[in-house]
Amino acid sequence: MTLTKTAMMKDTALVVVDMLYDFIDGSLACQGADEAVARTLEYIKAHPGLPRIFIMDHHPANHSSFAAQGGPWPPHCVQGTRGGEIHESLAPYADDEGLIFYKGEDPAVEQYSGFEGRNEAGQSMAEVLRLMEISRVIVCGIATEYCVRNTSEDLLKDGFKVTVLKDCLAWVDPEGHRQALLEMEKEGIRLS
Ligand code: VGL
Ligand code: ZN
């Protein structure tokens, strides 16, 4: 019997982390972002039955992550601004509000991990993945060393099988990117 691609992938979801304008061409533009977005779009088109989860950094204007409040970063992904929106080429695929998880909304708390995000209904990603009977996630996004790494590690610790698409990543620092990938692989995250 021949299984269709969709049937084979029934236990799998794609997790797209922070492919948002401020990380692509904005205040925190990351290296490799244009290519990462283009390849993510190709991947989505090549796997039409694959459920898609989107993570969004979603800060209030006074977030503690920003330099004016003593944090390490310039203002980015402020709620209601273009910088916080999903790239227009991918936005049509973020068509299920239940599968969009927002993080970084509490001004006092830094959240690099999509695992700590919540959807519109207040559910966590792990909760929704389990309801969908998903046991394996394929992760791509921005930035490798921060949100991609933290999201992938938290999913792995929670028992999901995790594969990172290494051609669908962008980074703050090239050496940080390489180091993060090495360490993630040692921890048991697959690179593909
Ligand atoms: C991120 C820095 C600050 C990320 C988010 O998505 O990797 N990095 N906020
Ligand atoms: Zn942020």
XYZ file of N, CA, C and O and ligand atoms in Angstrom:
778
model
N 0.848 -1.205 0.000
C 0.000 0.000 0.000
C 0.881 1.251 0.000
O 1.891 1.315 0.689
N 0.499 2.199 -0.792
C 1.256 3.456 -0.840
C 0.595 4.489 0.061
O -0.591 4.759 -0.066
N 1.390 5.011 0.969
C 0.873 6.072 1.825
C 1.083 7.409 1.135
O 2.121 7.644 0.528
N 0.100 8.277 1.238
C 0.316 9.628 0.708
C 1.229 10.376 1.662
O 1.399 9.999 2.816
N 1.811 11.464 1.170
C 2.677 12.299 1.994
C 1.920 12.774 3.240
O 2.433 12.767 4.343
N 0.679 13.151 3.049
C -0.119 13.666 4.166
C -0.327 12.592 5.223
O -0.165 12.837 6.407
N -0.640 11.399 4.793
C -0.877 10.308 5.740
C 0.385 10.000 6.525
O 0.339 9.776 7.731
N 1.517 10.030 5.831
C 2.785 9.733 6.498
C 3.118 10.775 7.572
O 3.784 10.476 8.526
N 2.650 11.994 7.350
C 3.035 13.105 8.215
C 1.964 13.414 9.254
O 1.973 14.462 9.861
N 1.031 12.500 9.459
C -0.132 12.777 10.304
C 0.239 13.166 11.744
O -0.503 13.865 12.413
N 1.403 12.677 12.182
C 1.827 12.958 13.556
C 2.739 14.172 13.649
O 3.333 14.419 14.681
N 2.861 14.924 12.562
C 3.889 15.964 12.462
C 3.285 17.342 12.202
O 2.294 17.449 11.485
N 3.905 18.370 12.786
C 3.518 19.749 12.486
C 4.756 20.593 12.243
O 5.839 20.305 12.770
N 4.601 21.628 11.439
C 5.662 22.611 11.205
C 5.474 23.761 12.190
O 4.360 24.248 12.367
N 6.559 24.176 12.825
C 6.513 25.321 13.748
C 7.392 26.432 13.178
O 8.610 26.268 13.066
N 6.765 27.519 12.793
C 7.470 28.661 12.195
C 7.628 29.726 13.278
O 6.650 30.284 13.770
N 8.888 29.979 13.659
C 9.171 30.858 14.798
C 9.529 32.271 14.327
O 10.502 32.466 13.576
N 8.770 33.240 14.739
C 9.138 34.674 14.624
C 9.614 35.103 13.243
O 10.601 35.842 13.117
N 8.911 34.683 12.187
C 9.238 35.206 10.853
C 8.462 36.507 10.662
O 7.531 36.601 9.862
N 8.899 37.493 11.446
C 8.225 38.780 11.596
C 9.132 39.887 11.056
O 10.357 39.776 11.124
N 8.515 40.962 10.554
C 9.299 41.973 9.827
C 10.470 42.544 10.618
O 11.526 42.783 10.047
N 10.330 42.779 11.913
C 11.469 43.364 12.619
C 12.688 42.449 12.607
O 13.818 42.924 12.667
N 12.476 41.148 12.502
C 13.594 40.197 12.426
C 14.071 39.980 10.990
O 15.074 39.294 10.766
N 13.327 40.508 10.025
C 13.648 40.289 8.604
C 14.291 41.545 8.001
O 15.386 41.489 7.464
N 13.598 42.686 8.137
C 14.154 43.931 7.556
C 14.014 45.108 8.517
O 14.166 46.253 8.127
N 13.711 44.836 9.779
C 13.422 45.903 10.727
C 14.519 46.108 11.753
O 15.703 45.891 11.480
N 14.113 46.462 12.968
C 15.048 46.907 14.009
C 16.021 45.813 14.457
O 17.081 46.097 14.981
N 15.654 44.551 14.247
C 16.513 43.432 14.671
C 16.753 42.493 13.481
O 16.799 41.284 13.651
N 16.917 43.097 12.310
C 17.058 42.302 11.075
C 18.179 41.277 11.229
O 19.295 41.621 11.611
N 17.877 40.032 10.929
C 18.821 38.934 11.151
C 19.444 38.475 9.840
O 18.834 38.583 8.769
N 20.641 37.929 9.926
C 21.354 37.452 8.736
C 20.688 36.191 8.192
O 20.393 35.274 8.949
N 20.487 36.196 6.894
C 19.889 35.032 6.241
C 18.370 35.047 6.223
O 17.745 34.090 5.777
N 17.781 36.157 6.683
C 16.326 36.157 6.867
C 15.550 36.023 5.548
O 14.584 35.266 5.476
N 15.991 36.743 4.503
C 15.240 36.673 3.238
C 15.235 35.249 2.685
O 14.199 34.741 2.255
N 16.401 34.605 2.730
C 16.499 33.225 2.227
C 15.662 32.286 3.098
O 14.990 31.386 2.596
N 15.710 32.498 4.417
C 14.952 31.632 5.326
C 13.454 31.723 5.045
O 12.754 30.704 5.022
N 12.980 32.935 4.820
C 11.544 33.119 4.531
C 11.196 32.430 3.206
O 10.209 31.690 3.123
N 12.036 32.650 2.179
C 11.750 32.062 0.859
C 11.736 30.535 0.932
O 10.863 29.875 0.353
N 12.680 29.963 1.675
C 12.756 28.493 1.762
C 11.633 27.927 2.628
O 11.169 26.814 2.388
N 11.228 28.677 3.615
C 10.088 28.236 4.429
C 8.822 28.193 3.574
O 8.032 27.243 3.649
N 8.656 29.205 2.737
C 7.498 29.229 1.829
C 7.531 28.017 0.896
O 6.503 27.348 0.693
N 8.717 27.710 0.361
C 8.856 26.529 -0.508
C 8.483 25.256 0.254
O 7.802 24.382 -0.276
N 8.944 25.163 1.489
C 8.683 23.964 2.298
C 7.183 23.796 2.537
O 6.632 22.696 2.421
N 6.529 24.900 2.855
C 5.082 24.856 3.101
C 4.349 24.412 1.835
O 3.466 23.547 1.880
N 4.752 24.975 0.711
C 4.086 24.624 -0.560
C 4.326 23.166 -0.926
O 3.476 22.517 -1.524
N 5.493 22.641 -0.558
C 5.833 21.255 -0.886
C 5.155 20.243 0.049
O 5.154 19.047 -0.224
N 4.597 20.742 1.172
C 3.956 19.855 2.160
C 2.572 20.387 2.500
O 2.335 20.837 3.632
N 1.655 20.319 1.550
C 0.362 20.990 1.724
C -0.483 20.462 2.884
O -1.269 21.206 3.442
N -0.322 19.225 3.258
C -1.155 18.692 4.341
C -0.588 18.898 5.734
O -1.207 18.506 6.730
N 0.592 19.501 5.804
C 1.291 19.623 7.084
C 0.690 20.774 7.911
O 0.668 21.907 7.441
N 0.200 20.482 9.134
C -0.328 21.583 9.964
C 0.783 22.594 10.251
O 1.927 22.213 10.470
N 0.410 23.863 10.258
C 1.387 24.948 10.431
C 1.086 25.722 11.700
O -0.015 26.231 11.885
N 2.099 25.811 12.545
C 1.991 26.591 13.771
C 2.887 27.809 13.618
O 4.022 27.685 13.147
N 2.377 28.975 13.976
C 3.184 30.194 13.902
C 3.370 30.753 15.303
O 2.414 30.844 16.079
N 4.642 31.123 15.605
C 4.966 31.785 16.865
C 5.193 33.263 16.562
O 5.848 33.604 15.570
N 4.668 34.116 17.428
C 4.847 35.562 17.232
C 5.324 36.234 18.511
O 4.651 36.186 19.534
N 6.515 36.860 18.410
C 6.970 37.765 19.456
C 5.986 38.946 19.421
O 5.714 39.490 18.346
N 5.468 39.355 20.569
C 4.302 40.264 20.566
C 4.379 41.160 21.799
O 3.660 40.965 22.777
N 5.277 42.159 21.720
C 5.608 42.938 22.905
C 4.762 44.201 23.056
O 4.498 44.883 22.062
N 4.455 44.561 24.298
C 3.957 45.914 24.550
C 5.121 46.908 24.386
O 6.291 46.510 24.471
N 4.814 48.188 24.151
C 5.849 49.189 23.829
C 6.852 49.397 24.963
O 7.969 49.856 24.730
N 6.471 49.040 26.190
C 7.358 49.258 27.342
C 8.008 47.962 27.823
O 8.310 47.816 29.006
N 8.240 47.016 26.918
C 8.727 45.705 27.356
C 10.147 45.780 27.938
O 10.990 46.545 27.445
N 10.400 44.963 28.937
C 11.703 44.954 29.626
C 12.841 44.433 28.743
O 14.011 44.577 29.081
N 12.504 43.825 27.609
C 13.497 43.349 26.654
C 14.171 44.518 25.915
O 15.241 44.354 25.336
N 13.550 45.707 25.951
C 14.029 46.843 25.156
C 15.035 47.677 25.952
O 14.915 47.836 27.174
N 16.001 48.266 25.228
C 17.099 49.014 25.856
C 16.602 50.118 26.801
O 17.181 50.325 27.871
N 15.528 50.806 26.427
C 15.024 51.910 27.271
C 14.612 51.415 28.662
O 14.610 52.186 29.628
N 14.280 50.143 28.749
C 13.900 49.545 30.047
C 15.057 48.732 30.633
O 14.872 47.959 31.573
N 16.237 48.843 30.029
C 17.399 48.126 30.553
C 17.646 46.770 29.909
O 18.546 46.035 30.313
N 16.863 46.427 28.897
C 17.020 45.136 28.226
C 18.089 45.173 27.140
O 18.652 46.228 26.850
N 18.378 44.022 26.517
C 19.467 43.928 25.543
C 19.106 44.348 24.112
O 20.001 44.491 23.282
N 17.831 44.539 23.807
C 17.426 44.682 22.396
C 16.815 46.051 22.086
O 16.234 46.682 22.966
N 16.921 46.453 20.823
C 16.145 47.635 20.407
C 14.653 47.266 20.430
O 14.323 46.069 20.428
N 13.785 48.267 20.451
C 12.357 47.939 20.387
C 12.072 47.081 19.152
O 12.613 47.351 18.072
N 11.281 46.052 19.309
C 10.949 45.177 18.180
C 9.626 44.482 18.443
O 9.229 44.289 19.592
N 8.962 44.117 17.355
C 7.708 43.344 17.418
C 6.728 43.944 18.421
O 6.130 43.213 19.225
N 6.584 45.251 18.344
C 5.613 45.914 19.215
C 4.203 45.648 18.676
O 3.962 45.731 17.464
N 3.329 45.308 19.585
C 1.945 44.957 19.222
C 1.323 46.060 18.359
O 1.416 47.230 18.683
N 0.713 45.670 17.250
C 0.022 46.616 16.388
C 0.911 47.310 15.368
O 0.419 48.110 14.571
N 2.216 47.000 15.345
C 3.106 47.615 14.349
C 3.445 46.618 13.246
O 3.363 45.398 13.443
N 3.885 47.156 12.090
C 4.301 46.294 10.984
C 5.422 45.348 11.417
O 5.461 44.190 11.004
N 6.346 45.848 12.246
C 7.487 45.032 12.671
C 7.088 43.729 13.349
O 7.856 42.773 13.374
N 5.897 43.687 13.884
C 5.435 42.497 14.573
C 4.595 41.571 13.710
O 4.110 40.536 14.188
N 4.439 41.938 12.431
C 3.597 41.105 11.553
C 4.391 39.999 10.869
O 5.573 40.170 10.553
N 3.703 38.902 10.589
C 4.287 37.783 9.829
C 4.554 38.250 8.401
O 3.734 38.979 7.822
N 5.685 37.845 7.831
C 6.020 38.225 6.455
C 4.846 37.934 5.512
O 4.208 36.887 5.607
N 4.600 38.861 4.600
C 3.394 38.760 3.763
C 3.343 37.479 2.922
O 2.256 37.005 2.599
N 4.498 36.917 2.574
C 4.478 35.694 1.763
C 3.992 34.492 2.580
O 3.452 33.530 2.038
N 4.179 34.550 3.894
C 3.794 33.431 4.767
C 2.438 33.668 5.436
O 1.768 32.714 5.849
N 2.042 34.936 5.538
C 0.814 35.280 6.274
C -0.420 34.501 5.796
O -1.232 34.078 6.628
N -0.585 34.261 4.465
C -1.770 33.499 4.044
C -1.817 32.079 4.623
O -2.881 31.478 4.693
N -0.654 31.577 5.039
C -0.602 30.216 5.592
C -0.820 30.199 7.102
O -0.948 29.134 7.698
N -0.845 31.385 7.695
C -1.163 31.499 9.130
C -2.664 31.762 9.220
O -3.112 32.836 9.611
N -3.429 30.758 8.803
C -4.863 30.967 8.583
C -5.729 30.351 9.681
O -6.933 30.307 9.564
N -5.092 29.896 10.753
C -5.860 29.295 11.846
C -5.421 29.954 13.156
O -4.322 29.703 13.647
N -6.276 30.833 13.693
C -5.925 31.574 14.923
C -5.539 30.632 16.062
O -4.718 30.966 16.897
N -6.149 29.453 16.080
C -5.839 28.493 17.134
C -4.417 27.981 17.078
O -3.912 27.418 18.054
N -3.762 28.177 15.923
C -2.399 27.685 15.734
C -1.382 28.826 15.684
O -0.252 28.649 15.228
N -1.788 30.002 16.167
C -0.854 31.135 16.291
C -0.641 31.398 17.775
O -1.606 31.600 18.526
N 0.620 31.360 18.192
C 0.952 31.507 19.619
C 1.774 32.775 19.820
O 2.784 32.985 19.157
N 1.284 33.612 20.749
C 1.894 34.911 21.031
C 2.714 34.809 22.308
O 2.265 34.204 23.291
N 3.898 35.425 22.285
C 4.757 35.395 23.473
C 5.337 36.786 23.707
O 5.320 37.636 22.807
N 5.851 36.994 24.903
C 6.474 38.281 25.219
C 5.472 39.380 25.489
O 5.783 40.559 25.343
N 4.270 39.020 25.881
C 3.227 40.037 26.102
C 3.323 40.684 27.482
O 2.908 41.817 27.659
N 3.874 39.959 28.452
C 4.033 40.520 29.802
C 5.267 41.412 29.803
O 6.376 40.933 29.539
N 5.102 42.733 30.108
C 6.255 43.638 30.027
C 7.412 43.219 30.914
O 8.572 43.538 30.630
N 7.152 42.479 31.960
C 8.212 42.137 32.920
C 8.962 40.859 32.562
O 9.990 40.554 33.172
N 8.467 40.088 31.582
C 9.027 38.743 31.355
C 9.582 38.594 29.939
O 8.873 38.821 28.957
N 10.855 38.187 29.817
C 11.432 37.835 28.515
C 11.008 36.415 28.185
O 11.100 35.517 29.023
N 10.499 36.208 26.993
C 10.089 34.862 26.578
C 10.680 34.586 25.202
O 10.123 35.009 24.199
N 11.795 33.877 25.171
C 12.360 33.495 23.884
C 11.659 32.246 23.341
O 11.731 31.959 22.157
N 11.031 31.503 24.222
C 10.480 30.211 23.796
C 9.011 30.294 23.405
O 8.171 30.754 24.173
N 8.732 29.801 22.208
C 7.344 29.704 21.761
C 6.527 28.774 22.633
O 5.299 28.826 22.641
N 7.233 27.944 23.371
C 6.581 27.008 24.278
C 5.792 27.749 25.356
O 4.825 27.224 25.902
N 6.230 28.965 25.662
C 5.553 29.764 26.696
C 4.450 30.632 26.112
O 3.775 31.358 26.847
N 4.274 30.579 24.792
C 3.244 31.395 24.151
C 1.845 30.848 24.399
O 1.664 29.726 24.878
N 0.870 31.662 24.051
C -0.539 31.283 24.180
C -1.280 31.689 22.910
O -0.976 32.727 22.328
N -2.261 30.876 22.501
C -3.092 31.280 21.369
C -4.234 32.170 21.862
O -4.342 32.452 23.069
N -5.064 32.590 20.928
C -6.167 33.507 21.248
C -7.061 32.942 22.354
O -7.600 33.677 23.164
N -7.187 31.626 22.391
C -8.044 30.975 23.389
C -7.319 30.718 24.706
O -7.886 30.131 25.630
N -6.040 31.119 24.792
C -5.290 30.942 26.032
C -4.616 29.592 26.163
O -4.082 29.258 27.224
N -4.628 28.800 25.101
C -3.987 27.473 25.153
C -2.495 27.581 24.827
O -2.076 28.451 24.058
N -1.690 26.664 25.392
C -0.271 26.601 25.054
C -0.082 25.731 23.808
O -0.969 24.952 23.441
N 1.106 25.845 23.208
C 1.406 25.044 22.019
C 1.389 23.550 22.355
O 0.845 22.740 21.594
N 1.971 23.179 23.490
C 2.027 21.759 23.856
C 0.616 21.176 24.013
O 0.335 20.055 23.569
N -0.245 21.967 24.635
C -1.638 21.551 24.837
C -2.306 21.284 23.476
O -2.953 20.249 23.270
N -2.128 22.204 22.553
C -2.762 22.077 21.240
C -2.136 20.932 20.446
O -2.849 20.145 19.807
N -0.807 20.800 20.513
C -0.141 19.698 19.789
C -0.670 18.354 20.278
O -0.912 17.441 19.481
N -0.859 18.216 21.575
C -1.343 16.937 22.121
C -2.785 16.685 21.692
O -3.144 15.553 21.362
N -3.604 17.727 21.665
C -4.991 17.565 21.188
C -4.997 17.103 19.725
O -5.865 16.353 19.301
N -3.995 17.559 18.959
C -3.898 17.193 17.541
C -3.194 15.852 17.338
O -3.032 15.403 16.203
N -2.762 15.241 18.439
C -2.027 13.968 18.398
C -0.734 14.083 17.598
O -0.354 13.174 16.857
N -0.075 15.210 17.773
C 1.214 15.431 17.106
C 2.338 15.092 18.075
O 2.311 15.503 19.238
N 3.297 14.296 17.594
C 4.408 13.883 18.451
C 5.750 14.357 17.899
O 6.777 14.209 18.535
N 5.718 14.908 16.682
C 6.958 15.301 16.028
C 6.780 16.698 15.438
O 5.762 16.976 14.799
N 7.760 17.561 15.686
C 7.675 18.921 15.155
C 8.893 19.226 14.292
O 10.005 18.765 14.567
N 8.647 19.991 13.262
C 9.707 20.466 12.380
C 9.755 21.974 12.585
O 8.751 22.659 12.408
N 10.925 22.466 13.028
C 11.019 23.856 13.457
C 11.885 24.651 12.483
O 12.941 24.181 12.045
N 11.423 25.858 12.150
C 12.258 26.796 11.401
C 11.995 28.184 11.949
O 11.094 28.365 12.765
N 12.793 29.170 11.527
C 12.492 30.527 11.964
C 13.691 31.352 12.362
O 14.825 31.088 11.993
N 13.414 32.373 13.165
C 14.368 33.413 13.529
C 14.229 33.683 15.033
O 13.108 33.750 15.533
N 15.254 33.899 15.792
C 16.655 33.723 15.434
C 17.130 32.377 15.978
O 16.713 31.962 17.049
N 18.048 31.746 15.248
C 18.558 30.429 15.648
C 18.932 30.373 17.122
O 18.516 29.464 17.845
N 19.753 31.372 17.555
C 20.369 31.308 18.890
C 19.391 31.627 20.015
O 19.702 31.378 21.181
N 18.263 32.242 19.694
C 17.343 32.696 20.741
C 16.025 31.917 20.657
O 15.866 30.877 21.287
N 15.116 32.420 19.858
C 13.771 31.823 19.913
C 13.687 30.444 19.286
O 12.954 29.591 19.775
N 14.444 30.195 18.209
C 14.401 28.858 17.594
C 14.980 27.839 18.578
O 14.397 26.773 18.819
N 16.132 28.187 19.159
C 16.776 27.265 20.091
C 15.898 26.994 21.317
O 15.682 25.838 21.696
N 15.408 28.045 21.943
C 14.613 27.861 23.164
C 13.315 27.102 22.891
O 12.917 26.240 23.679
N 12.682 27.405 21.780
C 11.439 26.707 21.429
C 11.724 25.222 21.180
O 11.006 24.341 21.683
N 12.794 24.946 20.417
C 13.131 23.554 20.076
C 13.490 22.765 21.325
O 13.050 21.611 21.496
N 14.299 23.357 22.198
C 14.715 22.646 23.416
C 13.529 22.372 24.342
O 13.434 21.294 24.937
N 12.641 23.334 24.478
C 11.479 23.114 25.349
C 10.568 22.012 24.789
O 10.022 21.209 25.549
N 10.421 21.972 23.473
C 9.598 20.913 22.870
C 10.245 19.547 23.094
O 9.570 18.571 23.434
N 11.568 19.497 22.917
C 12.297 18.235 23.130
C 12.137 17.760 24.572
O 11.829 16.590 24.824
N 12.328 18.671 25.526
C 12.214 18.329 26.955
C 10.817 17.837 27.289
O 10.633 17.033 28.195
N 9.818 18.351 26.561
C 8.445 17.944 26.837
C 8.075 16.640 26.131
O 6.942 16.179 26.224
N 9.051 16.050 25.405
C 8.818 14.719 24.845
C 8.532 14.676 23.355
O 8.302 13.603 22.805
N 8.548 15.830 22.677
C 8.331 15.823 21.229
C 9.629 15.478 20.515
O 10.718 15.782 20.999
N 9.509 14.813 19.369
C 10.662 14.648 18.484
C 10.821 15.944 17.707
O 9.832 16.464 17.174
N 12.044 16.457 17.656
C 12.249 17.785 17.074
C 13.287 17.725 15.953
O 14.396 17.227 16.148
N 12.898 18.243 14.795
C 13.818 18.416 13.669
C 13.869 19.899 13.334
O 12.826 20.545 13.239
N 15.070 20.440 13.161
C 15.218 21.842 12.753
C 15.652 21.887 11.290
O 16.553 21.156 10.879
N 14.979 22.720 10.522
C 15.324 22.892 9.104
C 16.454 23.916 9.003
O 16.217 25.120 9.097
N 17.681 23.446 8.784
C 18.824 24.360 8.933
C 18.914 25.386 7.804
O 19.540 26.430 7.984
N 18.257 25.125 6.686
C 18.256 26.130 5.606
C 17.118 27.139 5.744
O 16.952 28.014 4.887
N 16.334 27.001 6.785
C 15.185 27.906 6.992
C 15.354 28.673 8.302
O 14.394 28.860 9.053
N 16.620 29.092 8.556
C 16.942 29.811 9.791
C 17.608 31.139 9.452
O 18.217 31.291 8.399
N 17.542 32.083 10.393
C 18.324 33.326 10.317
C 18.837 33.615 11.716
O 18.287 33.112 12.692
N 19.906 34.411 11.786
C 20.630 34.517 13.060
C 21.109 35.940 13.325
O 21.266 36.754 12.416
N 21.366 36.195 14.611
C 21.929 37.471 15.038
C 23.430 37.473 14.756
O 23.978 38.439 14.240
N 24.098 36.343 15.043
C 25.558 36.263 14.946
C 25.929 34.918 14.307
O 25.464 33.876 14.764
N 26.762 34.922 13.260
C 27.069 33.668 12.555
C 27.694 32.600 13.462
O 27.343 31.430 13.362
N 28.604 33.041 14.335
C 29.248 32.068 15.228
C 28.239 31.535 16.247
O 28.225 30.339 16.566
N 27.390 32.419 16.737
C 26.333 32.007 17.668
C 25.382 30.996 17.035
O 24.947 30.037 17.678
N 25.093 31.222 15.771
C 24.228 30.317 14.996
C 24.861 28.931 14.896
O 24.237 27.916 15.215
N 26.149 28.902 14.487
C 26.837 27.607 14.325
C 26.925 26.857 15.652
O 26.678 25.659 15.730
N 27.295 27.596 16.704
C 27.433 27.004 18.031
C 26.091 26.451 18.525
O 26.014 25.339 19.055
N 25.043 27.220 18.329
C 23.706 26.789 18.771
C 23.307 25.493 18.066
O 22.796 24.563 18.701
N 23.582 25.412 16.758
C 23.205 24.198 16.021
C 23.978 22.983 16.530
O 23.406 21.903 16.694
N 25.276 23.165 16.795
C 26.098 22.062 17.326
C 25.529 21.565 18.649
O 25.381 20.358 18.871
N 25.225 22.513 19.536
C 24.736 22.136 20.864
C 23.339 21.506 20.784
O 23.051 20.527 21.477
N 22.507 22.038 19.939
C 21.163 21.471 19.790
C 21.239 20.022 19.290
O 20.508 19.152 19.749
N 22.150 19.793 18.335
C 22.299 18.446 17.789
C 22.749 17.470 18.880
O 22.246 16.352 18.959
N 23.687 17.931 19.732
C 24.157 17.091 20.839
C 23.026 16.746 21.798
O 23.017 15.679 22.400
N 22.103 17.658 21.962
C 20.990 17.445 22.894
C 19.938 16.472 22.348
O 19.071 16.021 23.093
N 20.004 16.213 21.036
C 19.047 15.263 20.475
C 18.068 15.866 19.487
O 17.101 15.219 19.072
N 18.339 17.099 19.102
C 17.518 17.746 18.073
C 18.101 17.375 16.717
O 19.314 17.482 16.510
N 17.263 16.908 15.809
C 17.750 16.522 14.480
C 17.877 17.748 13.606
O 17.025 18.634 13.627
N 18.927 17.798 12.801
C 19.053 18.869 11.814
C 18.776 18.274 10.443
O 19.253 17.195 10.125
N 17.984 18.988 9.655
C 17.652 18.451 8.337
C 17.843 19.534 7.266
O 17.798 20.711 7.567
C 14.044 37.071 19.634
C 15.441 38.618 20.576
C 14.377 39.234 21.206
C 13.900 35.891 18.715
C 12.970 37.652 20.263
O 12.792 35.703 18.144
O 14.875 35.140 18.540
N 15.275 37.550 19.807
N 13.140 38.741 21.037
Zn 11.436 39.904 21.617
